[in-house]
mmCIF file of C-alpha atoms in Angstrom:
data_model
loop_
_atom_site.group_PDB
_atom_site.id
_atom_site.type_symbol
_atom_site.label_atom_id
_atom_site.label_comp_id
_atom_site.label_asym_id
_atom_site.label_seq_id
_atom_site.Cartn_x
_atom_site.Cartn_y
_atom_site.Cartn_z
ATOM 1 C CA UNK J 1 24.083 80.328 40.898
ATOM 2 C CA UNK J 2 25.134 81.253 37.359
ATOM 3 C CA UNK J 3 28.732 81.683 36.797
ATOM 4 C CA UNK J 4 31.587 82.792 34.799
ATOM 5 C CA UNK J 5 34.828 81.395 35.246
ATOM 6 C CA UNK J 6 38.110 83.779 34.040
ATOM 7 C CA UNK J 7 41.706 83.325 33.427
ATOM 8 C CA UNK J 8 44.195 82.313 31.831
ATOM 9 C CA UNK J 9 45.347 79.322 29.515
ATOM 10 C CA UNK J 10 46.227 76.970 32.264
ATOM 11 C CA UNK J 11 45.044 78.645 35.503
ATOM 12 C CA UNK J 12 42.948 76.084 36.409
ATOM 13 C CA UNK J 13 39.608 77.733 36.041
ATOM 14 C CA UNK J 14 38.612 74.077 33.733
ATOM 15 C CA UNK J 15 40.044 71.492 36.834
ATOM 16 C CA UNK J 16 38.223 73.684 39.660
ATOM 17 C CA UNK J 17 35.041 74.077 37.499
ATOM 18 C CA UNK J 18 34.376 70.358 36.762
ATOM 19 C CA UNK J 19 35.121 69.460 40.708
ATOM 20 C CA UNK J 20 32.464 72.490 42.027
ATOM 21 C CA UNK J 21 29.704 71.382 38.627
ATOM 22 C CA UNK J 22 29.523 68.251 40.149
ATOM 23 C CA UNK J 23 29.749 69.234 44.437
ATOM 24 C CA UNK J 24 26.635 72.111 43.069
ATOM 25 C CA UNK J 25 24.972 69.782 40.508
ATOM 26 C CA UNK J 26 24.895 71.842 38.231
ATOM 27 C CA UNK J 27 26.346 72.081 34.357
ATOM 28 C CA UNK J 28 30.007 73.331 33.582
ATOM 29 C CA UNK J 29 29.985 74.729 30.030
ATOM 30 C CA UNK J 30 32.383 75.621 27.346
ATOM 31 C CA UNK J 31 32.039 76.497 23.863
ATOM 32 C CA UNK J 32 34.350 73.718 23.069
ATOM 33 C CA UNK J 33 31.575 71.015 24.125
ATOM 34 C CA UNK J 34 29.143 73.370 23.264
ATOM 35 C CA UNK J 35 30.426 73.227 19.275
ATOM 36 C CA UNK J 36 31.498 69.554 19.492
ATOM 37 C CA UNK J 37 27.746 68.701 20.482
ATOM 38 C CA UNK J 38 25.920 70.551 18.333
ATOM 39 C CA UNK J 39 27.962 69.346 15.328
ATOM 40 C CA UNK J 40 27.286 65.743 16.505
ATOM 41 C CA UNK J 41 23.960 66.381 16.931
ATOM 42 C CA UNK J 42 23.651 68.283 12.973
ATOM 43 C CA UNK J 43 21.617 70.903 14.481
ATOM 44 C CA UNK J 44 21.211 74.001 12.200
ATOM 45 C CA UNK J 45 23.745 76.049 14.241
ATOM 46 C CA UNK J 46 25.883 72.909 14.673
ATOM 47 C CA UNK J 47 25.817 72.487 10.579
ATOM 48 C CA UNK J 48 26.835 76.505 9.989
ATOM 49 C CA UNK J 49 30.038 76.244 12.910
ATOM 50 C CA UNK J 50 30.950 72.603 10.990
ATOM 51 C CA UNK J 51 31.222 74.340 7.671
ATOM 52 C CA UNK J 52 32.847 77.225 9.062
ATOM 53 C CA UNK J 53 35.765 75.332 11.247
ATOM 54 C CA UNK J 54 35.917 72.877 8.401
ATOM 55 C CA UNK J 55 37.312 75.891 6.285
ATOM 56 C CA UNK J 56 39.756 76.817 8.683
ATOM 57 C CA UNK J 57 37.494 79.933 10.411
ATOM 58 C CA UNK J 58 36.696 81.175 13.161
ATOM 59 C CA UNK J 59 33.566 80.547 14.647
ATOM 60 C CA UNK J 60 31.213 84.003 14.433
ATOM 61 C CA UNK J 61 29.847 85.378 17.833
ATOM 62 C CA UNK J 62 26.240 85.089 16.168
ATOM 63 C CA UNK J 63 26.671 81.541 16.183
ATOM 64 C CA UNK J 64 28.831 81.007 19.234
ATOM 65 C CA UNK J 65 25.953 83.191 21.193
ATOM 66 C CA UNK J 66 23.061 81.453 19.471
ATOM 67 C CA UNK J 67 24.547 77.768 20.742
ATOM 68 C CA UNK J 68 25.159 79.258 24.380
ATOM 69 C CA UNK J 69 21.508 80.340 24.489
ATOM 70 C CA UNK J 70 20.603 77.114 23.169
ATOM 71 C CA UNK J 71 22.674 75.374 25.907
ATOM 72 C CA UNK J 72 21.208 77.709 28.687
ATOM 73 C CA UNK J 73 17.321 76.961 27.892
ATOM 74 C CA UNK J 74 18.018 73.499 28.645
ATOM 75 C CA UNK J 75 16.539 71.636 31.985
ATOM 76 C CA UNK J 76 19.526 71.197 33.613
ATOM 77 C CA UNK J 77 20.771 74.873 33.778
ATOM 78 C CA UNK J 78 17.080 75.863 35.415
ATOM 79 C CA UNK J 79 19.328 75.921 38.851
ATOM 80 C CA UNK J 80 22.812 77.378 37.712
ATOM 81 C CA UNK J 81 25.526 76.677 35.604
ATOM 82 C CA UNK J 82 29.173 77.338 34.730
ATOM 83 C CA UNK J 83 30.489 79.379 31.652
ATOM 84 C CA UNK J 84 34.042 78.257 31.382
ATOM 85 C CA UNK J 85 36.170 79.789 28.691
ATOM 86 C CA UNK J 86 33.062 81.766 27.742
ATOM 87 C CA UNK J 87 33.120 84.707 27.128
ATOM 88 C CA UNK J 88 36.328 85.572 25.792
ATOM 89 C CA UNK J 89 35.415 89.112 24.540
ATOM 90 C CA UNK J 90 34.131 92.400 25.898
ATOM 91 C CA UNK J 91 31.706 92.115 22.909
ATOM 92 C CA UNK J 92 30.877 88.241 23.827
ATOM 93 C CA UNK J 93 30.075 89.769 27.428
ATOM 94 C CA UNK J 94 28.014 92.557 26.342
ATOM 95 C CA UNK J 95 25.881 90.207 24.275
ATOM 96 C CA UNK J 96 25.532 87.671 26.727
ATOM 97 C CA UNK J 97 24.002 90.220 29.511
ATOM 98 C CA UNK J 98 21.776 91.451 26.501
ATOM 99 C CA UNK J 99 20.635 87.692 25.979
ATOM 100 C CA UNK J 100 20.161 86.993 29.874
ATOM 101 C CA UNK J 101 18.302 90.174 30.409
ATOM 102 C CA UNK J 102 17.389 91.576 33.643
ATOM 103 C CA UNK J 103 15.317 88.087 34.767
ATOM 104 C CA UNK J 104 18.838 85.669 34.769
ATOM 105 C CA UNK J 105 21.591 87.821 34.946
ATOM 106 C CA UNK J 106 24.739 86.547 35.677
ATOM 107 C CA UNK J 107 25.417 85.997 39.619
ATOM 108 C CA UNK J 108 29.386 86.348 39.428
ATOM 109 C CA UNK J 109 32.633 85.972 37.621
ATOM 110 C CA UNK J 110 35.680 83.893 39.268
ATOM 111 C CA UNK J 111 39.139 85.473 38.336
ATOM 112 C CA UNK J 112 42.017 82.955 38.738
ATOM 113 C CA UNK J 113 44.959 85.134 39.030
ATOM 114 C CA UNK J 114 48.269 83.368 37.864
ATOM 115 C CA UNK J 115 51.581 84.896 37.597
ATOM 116 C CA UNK J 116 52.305 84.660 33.318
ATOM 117 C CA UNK J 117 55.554 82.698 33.882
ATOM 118 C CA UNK J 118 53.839 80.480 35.951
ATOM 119 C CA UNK J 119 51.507 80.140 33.047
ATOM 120 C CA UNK J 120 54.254 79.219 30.935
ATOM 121 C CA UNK J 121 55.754 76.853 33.261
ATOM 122 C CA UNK J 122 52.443 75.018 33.614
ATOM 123 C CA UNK J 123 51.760 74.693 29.853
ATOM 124 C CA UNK J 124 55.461 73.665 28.583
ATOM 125 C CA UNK J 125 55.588 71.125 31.124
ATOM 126 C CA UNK J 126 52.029 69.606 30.190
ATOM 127 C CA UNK J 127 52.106 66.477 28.534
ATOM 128 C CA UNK J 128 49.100 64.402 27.022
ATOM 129 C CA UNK J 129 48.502 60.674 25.810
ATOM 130 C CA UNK J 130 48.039 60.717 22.119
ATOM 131 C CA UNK J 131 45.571 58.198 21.805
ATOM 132 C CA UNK J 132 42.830 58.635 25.313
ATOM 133 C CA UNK J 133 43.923 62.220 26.218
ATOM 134 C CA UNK J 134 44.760 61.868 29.412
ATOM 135 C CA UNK J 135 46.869 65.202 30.918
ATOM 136 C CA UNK J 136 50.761 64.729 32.470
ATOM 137 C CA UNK J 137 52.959 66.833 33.661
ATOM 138 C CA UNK J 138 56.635 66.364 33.599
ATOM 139 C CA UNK J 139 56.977 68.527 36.928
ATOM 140 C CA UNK J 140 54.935 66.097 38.925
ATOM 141 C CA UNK J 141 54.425 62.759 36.932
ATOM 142 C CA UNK J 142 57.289 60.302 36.450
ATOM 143 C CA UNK J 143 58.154 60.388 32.903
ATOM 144 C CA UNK J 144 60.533 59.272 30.559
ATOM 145 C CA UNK J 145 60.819 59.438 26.848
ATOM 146 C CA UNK J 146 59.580 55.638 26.593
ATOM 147 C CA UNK J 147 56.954 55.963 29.309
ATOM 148 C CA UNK J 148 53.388 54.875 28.195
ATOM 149 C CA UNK J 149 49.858 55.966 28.859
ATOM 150 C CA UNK J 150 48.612 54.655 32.033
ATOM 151 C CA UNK J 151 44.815 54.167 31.081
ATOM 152 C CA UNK J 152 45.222 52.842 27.305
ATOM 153 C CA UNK J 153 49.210 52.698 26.721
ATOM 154 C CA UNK J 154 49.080 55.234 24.475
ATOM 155 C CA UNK J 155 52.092 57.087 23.353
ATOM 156 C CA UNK J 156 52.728 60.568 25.774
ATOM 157 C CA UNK J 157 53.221 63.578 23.350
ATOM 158 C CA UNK J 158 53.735 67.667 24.216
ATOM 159 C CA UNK J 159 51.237 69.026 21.802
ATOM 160 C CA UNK J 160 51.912 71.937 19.380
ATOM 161 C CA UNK J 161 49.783 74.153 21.823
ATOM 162 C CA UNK J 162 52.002 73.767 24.747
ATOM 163 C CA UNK J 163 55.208 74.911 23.238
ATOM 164 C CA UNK J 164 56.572 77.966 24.940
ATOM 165 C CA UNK J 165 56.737 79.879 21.672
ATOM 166 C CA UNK J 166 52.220 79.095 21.500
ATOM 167 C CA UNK J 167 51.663 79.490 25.281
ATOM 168 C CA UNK J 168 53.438 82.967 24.711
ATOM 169 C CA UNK J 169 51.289 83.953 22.007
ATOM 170 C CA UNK J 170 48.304 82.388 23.393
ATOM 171 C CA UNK J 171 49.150 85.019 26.456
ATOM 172 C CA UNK J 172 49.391 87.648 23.773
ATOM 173 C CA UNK J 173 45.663 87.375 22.702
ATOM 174 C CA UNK J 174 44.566 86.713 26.143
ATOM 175 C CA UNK J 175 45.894 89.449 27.577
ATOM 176 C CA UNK J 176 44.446 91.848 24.489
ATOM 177 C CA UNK J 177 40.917 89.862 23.825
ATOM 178 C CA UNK J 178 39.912 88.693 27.343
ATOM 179 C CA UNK J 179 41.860 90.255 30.193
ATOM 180 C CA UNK J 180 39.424 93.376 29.799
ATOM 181 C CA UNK J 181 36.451 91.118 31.263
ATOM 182 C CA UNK J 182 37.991 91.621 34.530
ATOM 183 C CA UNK J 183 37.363 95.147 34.662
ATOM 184 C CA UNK J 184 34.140 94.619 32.969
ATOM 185 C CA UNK J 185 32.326 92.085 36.237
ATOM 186 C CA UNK J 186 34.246 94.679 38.484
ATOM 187 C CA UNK J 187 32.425 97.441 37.356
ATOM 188 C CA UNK J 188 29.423 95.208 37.390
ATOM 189 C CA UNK J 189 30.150 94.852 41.514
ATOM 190 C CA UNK J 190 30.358 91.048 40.003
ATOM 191 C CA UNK J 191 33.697 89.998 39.980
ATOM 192 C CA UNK J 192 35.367 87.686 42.973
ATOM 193 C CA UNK J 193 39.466 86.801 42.820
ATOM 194 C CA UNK J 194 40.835 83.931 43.444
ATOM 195 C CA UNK J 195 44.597 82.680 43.911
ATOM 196 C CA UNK J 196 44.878 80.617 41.523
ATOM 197 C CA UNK J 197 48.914 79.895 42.193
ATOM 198 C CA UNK J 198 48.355 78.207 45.191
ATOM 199 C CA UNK J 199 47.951 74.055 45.173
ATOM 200 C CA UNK J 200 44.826 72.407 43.621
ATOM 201 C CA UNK J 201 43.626 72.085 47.366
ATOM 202 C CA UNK J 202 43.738 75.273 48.467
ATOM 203 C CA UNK J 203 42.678 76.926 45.603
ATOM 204 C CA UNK J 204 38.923 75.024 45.938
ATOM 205 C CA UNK J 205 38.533 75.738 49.384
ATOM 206 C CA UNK J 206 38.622 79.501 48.377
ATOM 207 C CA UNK J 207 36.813 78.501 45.630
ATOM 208 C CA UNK J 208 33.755 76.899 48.055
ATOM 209 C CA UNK J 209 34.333 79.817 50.689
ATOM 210 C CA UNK J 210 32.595 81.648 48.574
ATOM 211 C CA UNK J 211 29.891 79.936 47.732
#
């Protein structure tokens, strides 16, 4: 089963793809880990996207595409895979079916709808440990301003990207960039919605009645 997962910042479509990689066995994917890796690794594509993001740029779709098809030729996507986060353009799309061809198409795209001020609520109230990483939230988590990490006692910060004024924007470019995939796997006959406002719970068991 090769699969795209869509939505929003914060709809959940990372936390539900991680728990179904690993029920399926099979990879979950991001150009994040994708880039990460490859500059690790010095790779010729991973040496071009250093240079690039080292400048302050924008990785090119060339490159972003040519990493994904490096990631996708390797052993462990031979049974399936998830693309999350990827891709975040019509044009991404276009050139990823053109790159799959008609032999490994891609099998489906999850939506996971969420309500935009939901969105926001979810983001603003999303705290993380400075030091390890590790995700909070003030709505369920019991913090205080002194409150430490639990896993390395790390100091709990609200990053610049969660402020309402950057989830807002971040919206802004979704909405213009990416919401158009929707229509773009519907037309395909490809596209399957999910609710992605309900609880963690219930939103993977729709997620695994469909599979």
């Amino acid at each position: 089963m090769r699969m795209i997962f869509l939505g929003a910042p914060g709809c959940g479509k990372g936390t539900q793809a991680s728990v179904l990689s690993e029920k399926k066995n099979i990879p979950q994917i991001s150009t994040g880990d994708i880039l990460r890796k490859a500059v690790a690794d010095g790779t010729e594509l991973g040496k071009k996207a250093k240079t690039i993001m080292e400048s302050g740029d924008l990785v090119p779709d060339d490159i972003i595409l040519g990493l994904i098809k490096e990631r996708l030729e390797q052993k462990d996507c031979d049974n399936g895979y998830i693309l999350d986060g990827f891709p975040r353009t019509l044009v991404q799309a276009e050139s990823l079916d053109d790159m799959l061809g008609q032999e490994k198409p891609i099998d489906c795209a999850v939506y996971f709808e969420v309500d935009e001020k939901e969105i926001i609520k979810r983001l603003t109230s999303r705290r993380t440990c400075s030091q390890c990483g590790k995700i909070y939230n003030i709505l369920t988590d019991d913090l205080s301003e002194d409150t430490a990490c639990n896993v390395c006692g790390g100091k709990i910060i609200q990053r610049d990207d969660d402020s309402e004024e950057t989830v807002k924007n971040r919206l802004v470019v979704y909405n213009e960039k990416t919401l158009p995939l929707k229509a773009f796997y519907e037309k395909q006959g490809k596209l399957k919605n999910i609710d992605g406002s309900q609880t963690i719970e219930n939103v993977r068991a729709d997620l695994e009645s469909l599979f």
